[in-house]
Amino acid sequence: MLKHVEHIGLAVADLAAANALYTRLLGAEPYKMEEVESEGVMTSFFQTGQSKIELLAATHPQSPIAQFIEKRGEGIHHIAFEVEDIRQEMTRLKTEGFHLLNEEPKRGADNKLICFIHPKSAHGVLVELCQTIPNGDEA
Amino acid sequence: MLKHVEHIGLAVADLAAANALYTRLLGAEPYKMEEVESEGVMTSFFQTGQSKIELLAATHPQSPIAQFIEKRGEGIHHIAFEVEDIRQEMTRLKTEGFHLLNEEPKRGADNKLICFIHPKSAHGVLVELCQTIPNGDEA
């Protein structure tokens, strides 16, 4: 089951400028910045209620975020939902006919195991599942 | 202050198909459907934790949702944040340099007063402020 909106990912071109702007908008500074090398992104997290706003900036031109911005401009990139057991949820969603972008959970930012659902499976929305890694252990 | 993500708005072409798909994804049916004539949309709401997923389908070809889909395809349309006092927040954000799309709060779906921030003010993200109308009164 999808428990709640864990975060909303926003693709930005200039992370420092976007950090300053979202600090003004949300009234609080990012609580964390973290590079995810495997995805070619530098991330920045703001807490707002139960959810986070995750700013995503490309670290190289082949990064999916660079490609997204080149094609569509800056904007909302994905919605992530917290799940209890990501493997169980991946199995459930495959059975329901959703097309997953990775067969095995992979390591994301902010101590999460993640999996993406193809936007073609979800009316153009890139949906991420994420499960908090217990005690920061690798799964 | 922006309190939490009240909802995420998704532009969809076929509301019945999207309702069925998001019911499978989220594991629960929409709790409400409502037409907002002034915006040319039929909406459908799913609860997920503290936030809602709002599906938006155009009711006529001039609807902003029809135009969005024509230009970009189906996908994530906006992020809405709950605020305590929308007029106070609109004043604060104008002072901070944000460009508001309406000078006065207007009536939105699901018993809300709403105001949009121009995407050019927020790195390509259409941000909505919304305040619950006390006792369903018009403000």
PDB file of C-alpha atoms in Angstrom:
ATOM      1  CA  MET A   1       0.000   0.000   0.000  1.00  0.00           C
ATOM      2  CA  LEU A   2       1.157   3.549  -0.722  1.00  0.00           C
ATOM      3  CA  LYS A   3       1.180   5.263   2.686  1.00  0.00           C
ATOM      4  CA  HIS A   4       1.655   8.935   1.909  1.00  0.00           C
ATOM      5  CA  VAL A   5       3.474  11.392  -0.358  1.00  0.00           C
ATOM      6  CA  GLU A   6       7.059  11.017   0.811  1.00  0.00           C
ATOM      7  CA  HIS A   7       8.359  13.720  -1.488  1.00  0.00           C
ATOM      8  CA  ILE A   8       7.807  15.643  -4.704  1.00  0.00           C
ATOM      9  CA  GLY A   9      10.867  15.892  -6.964  1.00  0.00           C
ATOM     10  CA  LEU A  10      11.471  19.133  -8.868  1.00  0.00           C
ATOM     11  CA  ALA A  11      13.996  19.409 -11.705  1.00  0.00           C
ATOM     12  CA  VAL A  12      15.965  22.649 -11.423  1.00  0.00           C
ATOM     13  CA  ALA A  13      18.772  24.102 -13.525  1.00  0.00           C
ATOM     14  CA  ASP A  14      20.539  26.102 -10.814  1.00  0.00           C
ATOM     15  CA  LEU A  15      20.439  24.458  -7.392  1.00  0.00           C
ATOM     16  CA  ALA A  16      21.743  27.451  -5.449  1.00  0.00           C
ATOM     17  CA  ALA A  17      19.121  29.769  -6.961  1.00  0.00           C
ATOM     18  CA  ALA A  18      16.350  27.221  -6.420  1.00  0.00           C
ATOM     19  CA  ASN A  19      17.467  26.635  -2.815  1.00  0.00           C
ATOM     20  CA  ALA A  20      17.202  30.360  -2.145  1.00  0.00           C
ATOM     21  CA  LEU A  21      13.793  30.608  -3.798  1.00  0.00           C
ATOM     22  CA  TYR A  22      12.267  27.577  -2.061  1.00  0.00           C
ATOM     23  CA  THR A  23      13.646  28.838   1.257  1.00  0.00           C
ATOM     24  CA  ARG A  24      11.647  32.044   0.686  1.00  0.00           C
ATOM     25  CA  LEU A  25       8.568  30.132  -0.481  1.00  0.00           C
ATOM     26  CA  LEU A  26       8.519  27.522   2.283  1.00  0.00           C
ATOM     27  CA  GLY A  27       9.948  29.721   5.035  1.00  0.00           C
ATOM     28  CA  ALA A  28      12.671  27.220   5.989  1.00  0.00           C
ATOM     29  CA  GLU A  29      16.076  26.195   4.646  1.00  0.00           C
ATOM     30  CA  PRO A  30      16.852  22.776   3.129  1.00  0.00           C
ATOM     31  CA  TYR A  31      17.641  20.292   5.892  1.00  0.00           C
ATOM     32  CA  LYS A  32      19.949  18.238   3.719  1.00  0.00           C
ATOM     33  CA  MET A  33      21.897  18.198   0.466  1.00  0.00           C
ATOM     34  CA  GLU A  34      23.117  14.928  -0.995  1.00  0.00           C
ATOM     35  CA  GLU A  35      24.663  13.757  -4.260  1.00  0.00           C
ATOM     36  CA  VAL A  36      23.308  10.574  -5.864  1.00  0.00           C
ATOM     37  CA  GLU A  37      26.116   9.679  -8.229  1.00  0.00           C
ATOM     38  CA  SER A  38      24.303   6.767  -9.883  1.00  0.00           C
ATOM     39  CA  GLU A  39      21.515   9.150 -11.009  1.00  0.00           C
ATOM     40  CA  GLY A  40      23.801  12.054 -11.877  1.00  0.00           C
ATOM     41  CA  VAL A  41      22.047  14.442  -9.497  1.00  0.00           C
ATOM     42  CA  MET A  42      22.685  16.735  -6.581  1.00  0.00           C
ATOM     43  CA  THR A  43      19.623  16.864  -4.348  1.00  0.00           C
ATOM     44  CA  SER A  44      18.351  19.249  -1.742  1.00  0.00           C
ATOM     45  CA  PHE A  45      15.497  18.511   0.710  1.00  0.00           C
ATOM     46  CA  PHE A  46      12.908  20.741   2.364  1.00  0.00           C
ATOM     47  CA  GLN A  47      10.412  19.416   4.930  1.00  0.00           C
ATOM     48  CA  THR A  48       6.788  20.525   4.621  1.00  0.00           C
ATOM     49  CA  GLY A  49       4.350  18.676   6.868  1.00  0.00           C
ATOM     50  CA  GLN A  50       4.532  14.923   6.244  1.00  0.00           C
ATOM     51  CA  SER A  51       6.221  15.391   2.845  1.00  0.00           C
ATOM     52  CA  LYS A  52       9.447  16.731   1.427  1.00  0.00           C
ATOM     53  CA  ILE A  53      10.249  18.882  -1.555  1.00  0.00           C
ATOM     54  CA  GLU A  54      13.320  17.427  -3.289  1.00  0.00           C
ATOM     55  CA  LEU A  55      15.185  19.732  -5.653  1.00  0.00           C
ATOM     56  CA  LEU A  56      17.148  17.836  -8.313  1.00  0.00           C
ATOM     57  CA  ALA A  57      19.989  19.365 -10.317  1.00  0.00           C
ATOM     58  CA  ALA A  58      22.037  17.488 -12.930  1.00  0.00           C
ATOM     59  CA  THR A  59      25.715  16.898 -12.175  1.00  0.00           C
ATOM     60  CA  HIS A  60      26.539  16.060 -15.816  1.00  0.00           C
ATOM     61  CA  PRO A  61      24.871  16.499 -19.245  1.00  0.00           C
ATOM     62  CA  GLN A  62      23.811  12.812 -19.505  1.00  0.00           C
ATOM     63  CA  SER A  63      21.908  12.983 -16.218  1.00  0.00           C
ATOM     64  CA  PRO A  64      18.171  12.186 -16.589  1.00  0.00           C
ATOM     65  CA  ILE A  65      17.522  15.599 -15.015  1.00  0.00           C
ATOM     66  CA  ALA A  66      19.576  17.395 -17.686  1.00  0.00           C
ATOM     67  CA  GLN A  67      17.606  15.510 -20.340  1.00  0.00           C
ATOM     68  CA  PHE A  68      14.275  16.306 -18.671  1.00  0.00           C
ATOM     69  CA  ILE A  69      15.097  20.037 -18.527  1.00  0.00           C
ATOM     70  CA  GLU A  70      16.329  20.071 -22.124  1.00  0.00           C
ATOM     71  CA  LYS A  71      13.065  18.499 -23.283  1.00  0.00           C
ATOM     72  CA  ARG A  72      10.475  20.149 -20.996  1.00  0.00           C
ATOM     73  CA  GLY A  73      12.201  22.909 -19.052  1.00  0.00           C
ATOM     74  CA  GLU A  74      12.409  23.096 -15.268  1.00  0.00           C
ATOM     75  CA  GLY A  75       9.396  21.778 -13.381  1.00  0.00           C
ATOM     76  CA  ILE A  76       7.820  18.958 -11.417  1.00  0.00           C
ATOM     77  CA  HIS A  77       9.686  15.733 -12.148  1.00  0.00           C
ATOM     78  CA  HIS A  78       8.113  12.984 -10.021  1.00  0.00           C
ATOM     79  CA  ILE A  79       5.927  12.060  -7.041  1.00  0.00           C
ATOM     80  CA  ALA A  80       7.277   9.595  -4.489  1.00  0.00           C
ATOM     81  CA  PHE A  81       5.116   7.541  -2.148  1.00  0.00           C
ATOM     82  CA  GLU A  82       6.354   5.929   1.051  1.00  0.00           C
ATOM     83  CA  VAL A  83       5.797   2.167   1.254  1.00  0.00           C
ATOM     84  CA  GLU A  84       6.341  -0.304   4.092  1.00  0.00           C
ATOM     85  CA  ASP A  85       7.781  -3.121   1.978  1.00  0.00           C
ATOM     86  CA  ILE A  86       8.998  -2.084  -1.462  1.00  0.00           C
ATOM     87  CA  ARG A  87       9.423  -5.606  -2.879  1.00  0.00           C
ATOM     88  CA  GLN A  88       5.879  -6.557  -1.877  1.00  0.00           C
ATOM     89  CA  GLU A  89       4.522  -3.360  -3.418  1.00  0.00           C
ATOM     90  CA  MET A  90       6.527  -3.880  -6.643  1.00  0.00           C
ATOM     91  CA  THR A  91       5.002  -7.362  -6.959  1.00  0.00           C
ATOM     92  CA  ARG A  92       1.498  -6.028  -6.297  1.00  0.00           C
ATOM     93  CA  LEU A  93       1.833  -3.256  -8.882  1.00  0.00           C
ATOM     94  CA  LYS A  94       3.289  -5.562 -11.546  1.00  0.00           C
ATOM     95  CA  THR A  95       0.283  -7.839 -11.028  1.00  0.00           C
ATOM     96  CA  GLU A  96      -1.964  -4.764 -11.435  1.00  0.00           C
ATOM     97  CA  GLY A  97      -0.352  -4.139 -14.851  1.00  0.00           C
ATOM     98  CA  PHE A  98       2.037  -1.288 -13.978  1.00  0.00           C
ATOM     99  CA  HIS A  99       5.351  -1.173 -15.837  1.00  0.00           C
ATOM    100  CA  LEU A 100       8.267  -0.784 -13.400  1.00  0.00           C
ATOM    101  CA  LEU A 101      11.463   0.925 -14.571  1.00  0.00           C
ATOM    102  CA  ASN A 102      13.708  -1.266 -12.406  1.00  0.00           C
ATOM    103  CA  GLU A 103      13.244  -4.929 -11.531  1.00  0.00           C
ATOM    104  CA  GLU A 104      15.125  -4.640  -8.230  1.00  0.00           C
ATOM    105  CA  PRO A 105      14.892  -1.778  -5.718  1.00  0.00           C
ATOM    106  CA  LYS A 106      17.842   0.585  -5.988  1.00  0.00           C
ATOM    107  CA  ARG A 107      19.480   2.951  -3.542  1.00  0.00           C
ATOM    108  CA  GLY A 108      18.118   6.533  -3.634  1.00  0.00           C
ATOM    109  CA  ALA A 109      18.844   9.733  -1.735  1.00  0.00           C
ATOM    110  CA  ASP A 110      17.894  10.271   1.910  1.00  0.00           C
ATOM    111  CA  ASN A 111      18.373   6.654   3.024  1.00  0.00           C
ATOM    112  CA  LYS A 112      15.762   5.044   0.766  1.00  0.00           C
ATOM    113  CA  LEU A 113      15.263   2.008  -1.402  1.00  0.00           C
ATOM    114  CA  ILE A 114      13.447   3.163  -4.519  1.00  0.00           C
ATOM    115  CA  CYS A 115      11.682   1.967  -7.640  1.00  0.00           C
ATOM    116  CA  PHE A 116      10.093   3.992 -10.458  1.00  0.00           C
ATOM    117  CA  ILE A 117       6.882   3.261 -12.334  1.00  0.00           C
ATOM    118  CA  HIS A 118       6.945   4.148 -16.043  1.00  0.00           C
ATOM    119  CA  PRO A 119       4.990   7.379 -16.735  1.00  0.00           C
ATOM    120  CA  LYS A 120       3.170   5.577 -19.574  1.00  0.00           C
ATOM    121  CA  SER A 121       1.660   3.329 -16.883  1.00  0.00           C
ATOM    122  CA  ALA A 122       0.350   6.301 -14.904  1.00  0.00           C
ATOM    123  CA  HIS A 123      -1.101   8.960 -17.224  1.00  0.00           C
ATOM    124  CA  GLY A 124       2.226  10.699 -17.789  1.00  0.00           C
ATOM    125  CA  VAL A 125       3.236  10.832 -14.121  1.00  0.00           C
ATOM    126  CA  LEU A 126       6.615   9.471 -13.036  1.00  0.00           C
ATOM    127  CA  VAL A 127       5.770   7.694  -9.761  1.00  0.00           C
ATOM    128  CA  GLU A 128       8.463   6.577  -7.318  1.00  0.00           C
ATOM    129  CA  LEU A 129       8.032   4.091  -4.502  1.00  0.00           C
ATOM    130  CA  CYS A 130      10.368   4.496  -1.576  1.00  0.00           C
ATOM    131  CA  GLN A 131      11.032   2.529   1.548  1.00  0.00           C
ATOM    132  CA  THR A 132      13.160   3.843   4.386  1.00  0.00           C
ATOM    133  CA  ILE A 133      16.162   1.592   4.933  1.00  0.00           C
ATOM    134  CA  PRO A 134      15.950   0.249   8.517  1.00  0.00           C
ATOM    135  CA  ASN A 135      18.884   1.566  10.599  1.00  0.00           C
ATOM    136  CA  GLY A 136      20.506   2.773   7.400  1.00  0.00           C
ATOM    137  CA  ASP A 137      21.397  -0.834   6.435  1.00  0.00           C
ATOM    138  CA  GLU A 138      21.807  -1.813   2.801  1.00  0.00           C
ATOM    139  CA  ALA A 139      19.005  -4.174   1.774  1.00  0.00           C
TER     140      ALA A 139
ATOM    141  CA  MET B   1       3.558  29.974   6.134  1.00  0.00           C
ATOM    142  CA  LEU B   2       2.990  26.959   3.887  1.00  0.00           C
ATOM    143  CA  LYS B   3       1.848  24.205   6.251  1.00  0.00           C
ATOM    144  CA  HIS B   4       1.927  21.045   4.164  1.00  0.00           C
ATOM    145  CA  VAL B   5       1.228  19.634   0.696  1.00  0.00           C
ATOM    146  CA  GLU B   6      -2.565  19.822   0.549  1.00  0.00           C
ATOM    147  CA  HIS B   7      -2.763  18.146  -2.845  1.00  0.00           C
ATOM    148  CA  ILE B   8      -0.946  17.404  -6.089  1.00  0.00           C
ATOM    149  CA  GLY B   9      -2.948  18.128  -9.241  1.00  0.00           C
ATOM    150  CA  LEU B  10      -2.597  15.771 -12.208  1.00  0.00           C
ATOM    151  CA  ALA B  11      -3.896  16.636 -15.681  1.00  0.00           C
ATOM    152  CA  VAL B  12      -5.621  13.627 -17.256  1.00  0.00           C
ATOM    153  CA  ALA B  13      -7.372  13.160 -20.588  1.00  0.00           C
ATOM    154  CA  ASP B  14      -9.872  10.484 -19.549  1.00  0.00           C
ATOM    155  CA  LEU B  15     -11.121  10.865 -15.979  1.00  0.00           C
ATOM    156  CA  ALA B  16     -12.850   7.475 -15.788  1.00  0.00           C
ATOM    157  CA  ALA B  17      -9.714   5.638 -16.938  1.00  0.00           C
ATOM    158  CA  ALA B  18      -7.504   7.676 -14.590  1.00  0.00           C
ATOM    159  CA  ASN B  19      -9.876   7.078 -11.662  1.00  0.00           C
ATOM    160  CA  ALA B  20      -9.643   3.331 -12.252  1.00  0.00           C
ATOM    161  CA  LEU B  21      -5.846   3.439 -12.543  1.00  0.00           C
ATOM    162  CA  TYR B  22      -5.262   5.596  -9.448  1.00  0.00           C
ATOM    163  CA  THR B  23      -7.664   3.386  -7.489  1.00  0.00           C
ATOM    164  CA  ARG B  24      -5.395   0.423  -8.345  1.00  0.00           C
ATOM    165  CA  LEU B  25      -2.233   2.422  -7.601  1.00  0.00           C
ATOM    166  CA  LEU B  26      -3.359   3.927  -4.294  1.00  0.00           C
ATOM    167  CA  GLY B  27      -5.535   1.017  -3.178  1.00  0.00           C
ATOM    168  CA  ALA B  28      -8.571   3.225  -2.493  1.00  0.00           C
ATOM    169  CA  GLU B  29     -11.320   4.870  -4.535  1.00  0.00           C
ATOM    170  CA  PRO B  30     -11.713   8.635  -4.976  1.00  0.00           C
ATOM    171  CA  TYR B  31     -13.627  10.079  -2.017  1.00  0.00           C
ATOM    172  CA  LYS B  32     -15.111  12.913  -4.053  1.00  0.00           C
ATOM    173  CA  MET B  33     -15.728  14.172  -7.574  1.00  0.00           C
ATOM    174  CA  GLU B  34     -16.557  17.800  -8.171  1.00  0.00           C
ATOM    175  CA  GLU B  35     -16.890  20.112 -11.172  1.00  0.00           C
ATOM    176  CA  VAL B  36     -15.250  23.549 -10.985  1.00  0.00           C
ATOM    177  CA  GLU B  37     -17.069  25.391 -13.758  1.00  0.00           C
ATOM    178  CA  SER B  38     -14.975  28.564 -13.552  1.00  0.00           C
ATOM    179  CA  GLU B  39     -11.819  26.516 -14.313  1.00  0.00           C
ATOM    180  CA  GLY B  40     -13.437  24.243 -16.893  1.00  0.00           C
ATOM    181  CA  VAL B  41     -12.518  21.082 -14.995  1.00  0.00           C
ATOM    182  CA  MET B  42     -14.025  17.982 -13.480  1.00  0.00           C
ATOM    183  CA  THR B  43     -11.964  16.907 -10.482  1.00  0.00           C
ATOM    184  CA  SER B  44     -11.584  13.695  -8.549  1.00  0.00           C
ATOM    185  CA  PHE B  45      -9.868  13.376  -5.154  1.00  0.00           C
ATOM    186  CA  PHE B  46      -7.914  10.556  -3.515  1.00  0.00           C
ATOM    187  CA  GLN B  47      -6.610  10.767   0.055  1.00  0.00           C
ATOM    188  CA  THR B  48      -3.049   9.605   0.717  1.00  0.00           C
ATOM    189  CA  GLY B  49      -1.718  10.408   4.177  1.00  0.00           C
ATOM    190  CA  GLN B  50      -1.926  14.133   4.856  1.00  0.00           C
ATOM    191  CA  SER B  51      -2.231  14.972   1.138  1.00  0.00           C
ATOM    192  CA  LYS B  52      -4.621  14.403  -1.721  1.00  0.00           C
ATOM    193  CA  ILE B  53      -4.139  13.455  -5.341  1.00  0.00           C
ATOM    194  CA  GLU B  54      -6.459  15.610  -7.455  1.00  0.00           C
ATOM    195  CA  LEU B  55      -7.180  14.367 -10.969  1.00  0.00           C
ATOM    196  CA  LEU B  56      -8.170  17.165 -13.351  1.00  0.00           C
ATOM    197  CA  ALA B  57      -9.980  16.603 -16.633  1.00  0.00           C
ATOM    198  CA  ALA B  58     -11.057  19.379 -19.006  1.00  0.00           C
ATOM    199  CA  THR B  59     -14.793  19.928 -19.492  1.00  0.00           C
ATOM    200  CA  HIS B  60     -14.283  21.996 -22.676  1.00  0.00           C
ATOM    201  CA  PRO B  61     -11.461  22.619 -25.181  1.00  0.00           C
ATOM    202  CA  GLN B  62     -10.632  26.096 -23.775  1.00  0.00           C
ATOM    203  CA  SER B  63     -10.045  24.711 -20.293  1.00  0.00           C
ATOM    204  CA  PRO B  64      -6.490  25.335 -18.980  1.00  0.00           C
ATOM    205  CA  ILE B  65      -6.234  21.562 -18.534  1.00  0.00           C
ATOM    206  CA  ALA B  66      -7.053  20.912 -22.210  1.00  0.00           C
ATOM    207  CA  GLN B  67      -4.388  23.457 -23.162  1.00  0.00           C
ATOM    208  CA  PHE B  68      -1.847  21.918 -20.773  1.00  0.00           C
ATOM    209  CA  ILE B  69      -2.415  18.423 -22.209  1.00  0.00           C
ATOM    210  CA  GLU B  70      -2.246  19.692 -25.785  1.00  0.00           C
ATOM    211  CA  LYS B  71       1.115  21.343 -25.075  1.00  0.00           C
ATOM    212  CA  ARG B  72       2.789  18.836 -22.723  1.00  0.00           C
ATOM    213  CA  GLY B  73       0.659  15.705 -22.588  1.00  0.00           C
ATOM    214  CA  GLU B  74      -0.896  14.269 -19.446  1.00  0.00           C
ATOM    215  CA  GLY B  75       1.133  14.678 -16.264  1.00  0.00           C
ATOM    216  CA  ILE B  76       1.700  16.562 -13.030  1.00  0.00           C
ATOM    217  CA  HIS B  77       0.013  19.964 -13.263  1.00  0.00           C
ATOM    218  CA  HIS B  78       0.531  21.724  -9.904  1.00  0.00           C
ATOM    219  CA  ILE B  79       1.418  21.433  -6.213  1.00  0.00           C
ATOM    220  CA  ALA B  80      -0.926  22.973  -3.651  1.00  0.00           C
ATOM    221  CA  PHE B  81       0.105  23.966  -0.138  1.00  0.00           C
ATOM    222  CA  GLU B  82      -2.316  24.478   2.737  1.00  0.00           C
ATOM    223  CA  VAL B  83      -2.113  27.903   4.380  1.00  0.00           C
ATOM    224  CA  GLU B  84      -3.811  29.288   7.481  1.00  0.00           C
ATOM    225  CA  ASP B  85      -4.569  32.738   6.073  1.00  0.00           C
ATOM    226  CA  ILE B  86      -4.390  33.017   2.290  1.00  0.00           C
ATOM    227  CA  ARG B  87      -4.492  36.840   2.126  1.00  0.00           C
ATOM    228  CA  GLN B  88      -1.623  37.156   4.594  1.00  0.00           C
ATOM    229  CA  GLU B  89       0.405  34.577   2.662  1.00  0.00           C
ATOM    230  CA  MET B  90      -0.320  36.292  -0.679  1.00  0.00           C
ATOM    231  CA  THR B  91       0.982  39.564   0.772  1.00  0.00           C
ATOM    232  CA  ARG B  92       4.083  37.861   2.175  1.00  0.00           C
ATOM    233  CA  LEU B  93       4.893  36.160  -1.139  1.00  0.00           C
ATOM    234  CA  LYS B  94       4.361  39.314  -3.195  1.00  0.00           C
ATOM    235  CA  THR B  95       6.812  41.083  -0.878  1.00  0.00           C
ATOM    236  CA  GLU B  96       9.245  38.193  -1.470  1.00  0.00           C
ATOM    237  CA  GLY B  97       9.034  38.855  -5.230  1.00  0.00           C
ATOM    238  CA  PHE B  98       6.683  36.046  -6.305  1.00  0.00           C
ATOM    239  CA  HIS B  99       4.277  36.790  -9.162  1.00  0.00           C
ATOM    240  CA  LEU B 100       0.707  35.802  -8.235  1.00  0.00           C
ATOM    241  CA  LEU B 101      -1.723  34.784 -10.985  1.00  0.00           C
ATOM    242  CA  ASN B 102      -4.735  36.269  -9.176  1.00  0.00           C
ATOM    243  CA  GLU B 103      -4.851  39.376  -6.997  1.00  0.00           C
ATOM    244  CA  GLU B 104      -7.781  38.113  -4.919  1.00  0.00           C
ATOM    245  CA  PRO B 105      -8.306  34.553  -3.626  1.00  0.00           C
ATOM    246  CA  LYS B 106     -10.793  32.613  -5.727  1.00  0.00           C
ATOM    247  CA  ARG B 107     -13.040  29.666  -5.005  1.00  0.00           C
ATOM    248  CA  GLY B 108     -11.504  26.264  -5.822  1.00  0.00           C
ATOM    249  CA  ALA B 109     -12.660  22.667  -5.514  1.00  0.00           C
ATOM    250  CA  ASP B 110     -13.061  20.862  -2.199  1.00  0.00           C
ATOM    251  CA  ASN B 111     -14.151  23.907  -0.183  1.00  0.00           C
ATOM    252  CA  LYS B 112     -11.004  26.011  -0.626  1.00  0.00           C
ATOM    253  CA  LEU B 113      -9.960  29.562  -1.295  1.00  0.00           C
ATOM    254  CA  ILE B 114      -7.069  29.416  -3.732  1.00  0.00           C
ATOM    255  CA  CYS B 115      -4.378  31.475  -5.403  1.00  0.00           C
ATOM    256  CA  PHE B 116      -1.748  30.430  -7.957  1.00  0.00           C
ATOM    257  CA  ILE B 117       1.880  31.545  -8.179  1.00  0.00           C
ATOM    258  CA  HIS B 118       3.218  31.960 -11.722  1.00  0.00           C
ATOM    259  CA  PRO B 119       5.498  29.043 -12.711  1.00  0.00           C
ATOM    260  CA  LYS B 120       8.108  31.568 -13.894  1.00  0.00           C
ATOM    261  CA  SER B 121       8.381  32.663 -10.254  1.00  0.00           C
ATOM    262  CA  ALA B 122       9.069  29.118  -9.059  1.00  0.00           C
ATOM    263  CA  HIS B 123      11.443  27.317 -11.457  1.00  0.00           C
ATOM    264  CA  GLY B 124       8.680  26.090 -13.750  1.00  0.00           C
ATOM    265  CA  VAL B 125       6.413  24.799 -10.964  1.00  0.00           C
ATOM    266  CA  LEU B 126       2.786  25.935 -10.794  1.00  0.00           C
ATOM    267  CA  VAL B 127       2.274  26.438  -7.039  1.00  0.00           C
ATOM    268  CA  GLU B 128      -1.196  26.834  -5.523  1.00  0.00           C
ATOM    269  CA  LEU B 129      -1.980  28.191  -2.076  1.00  0.00           C
ATOM    270  CA  CYS B 130      -5.190  26.970  -0.512  1.00  0.00           C
ATOM    271  CA  GLN B 131      -7.065  27.812   2.623  1.00  0.00           C
ATOM    272  CA  THR B 132      -9.992  25.742   3.867  1.00  0.00           C
ATOM    273  CA  ILE B 133     -13.133  27.877   4.030  1.00  0.00           C
ATOM    274  CA  PRO B 134     -14.327  27.887   7.657  1.00  0.00           C
ATOM    275  CA  ASN B 135     -17.718  26.135   7.931  1.00  0.00           C
ATOM    276  CA  GLY B 136     -17.991  26.203   4.154  1.00  0.00           C
ATOM    277  CA  ASP B 137     -18.705  29.990   4.228  1.00  0.00           C
ATOM    278  CA  GLU B 138     -17.758  32.157   1.286  1.00  0.00           C
ATOM    279  CA  ALA B 139     -14.955  34.490   2.295  1.00  0.00           C
TER     280      ALA B 139
END
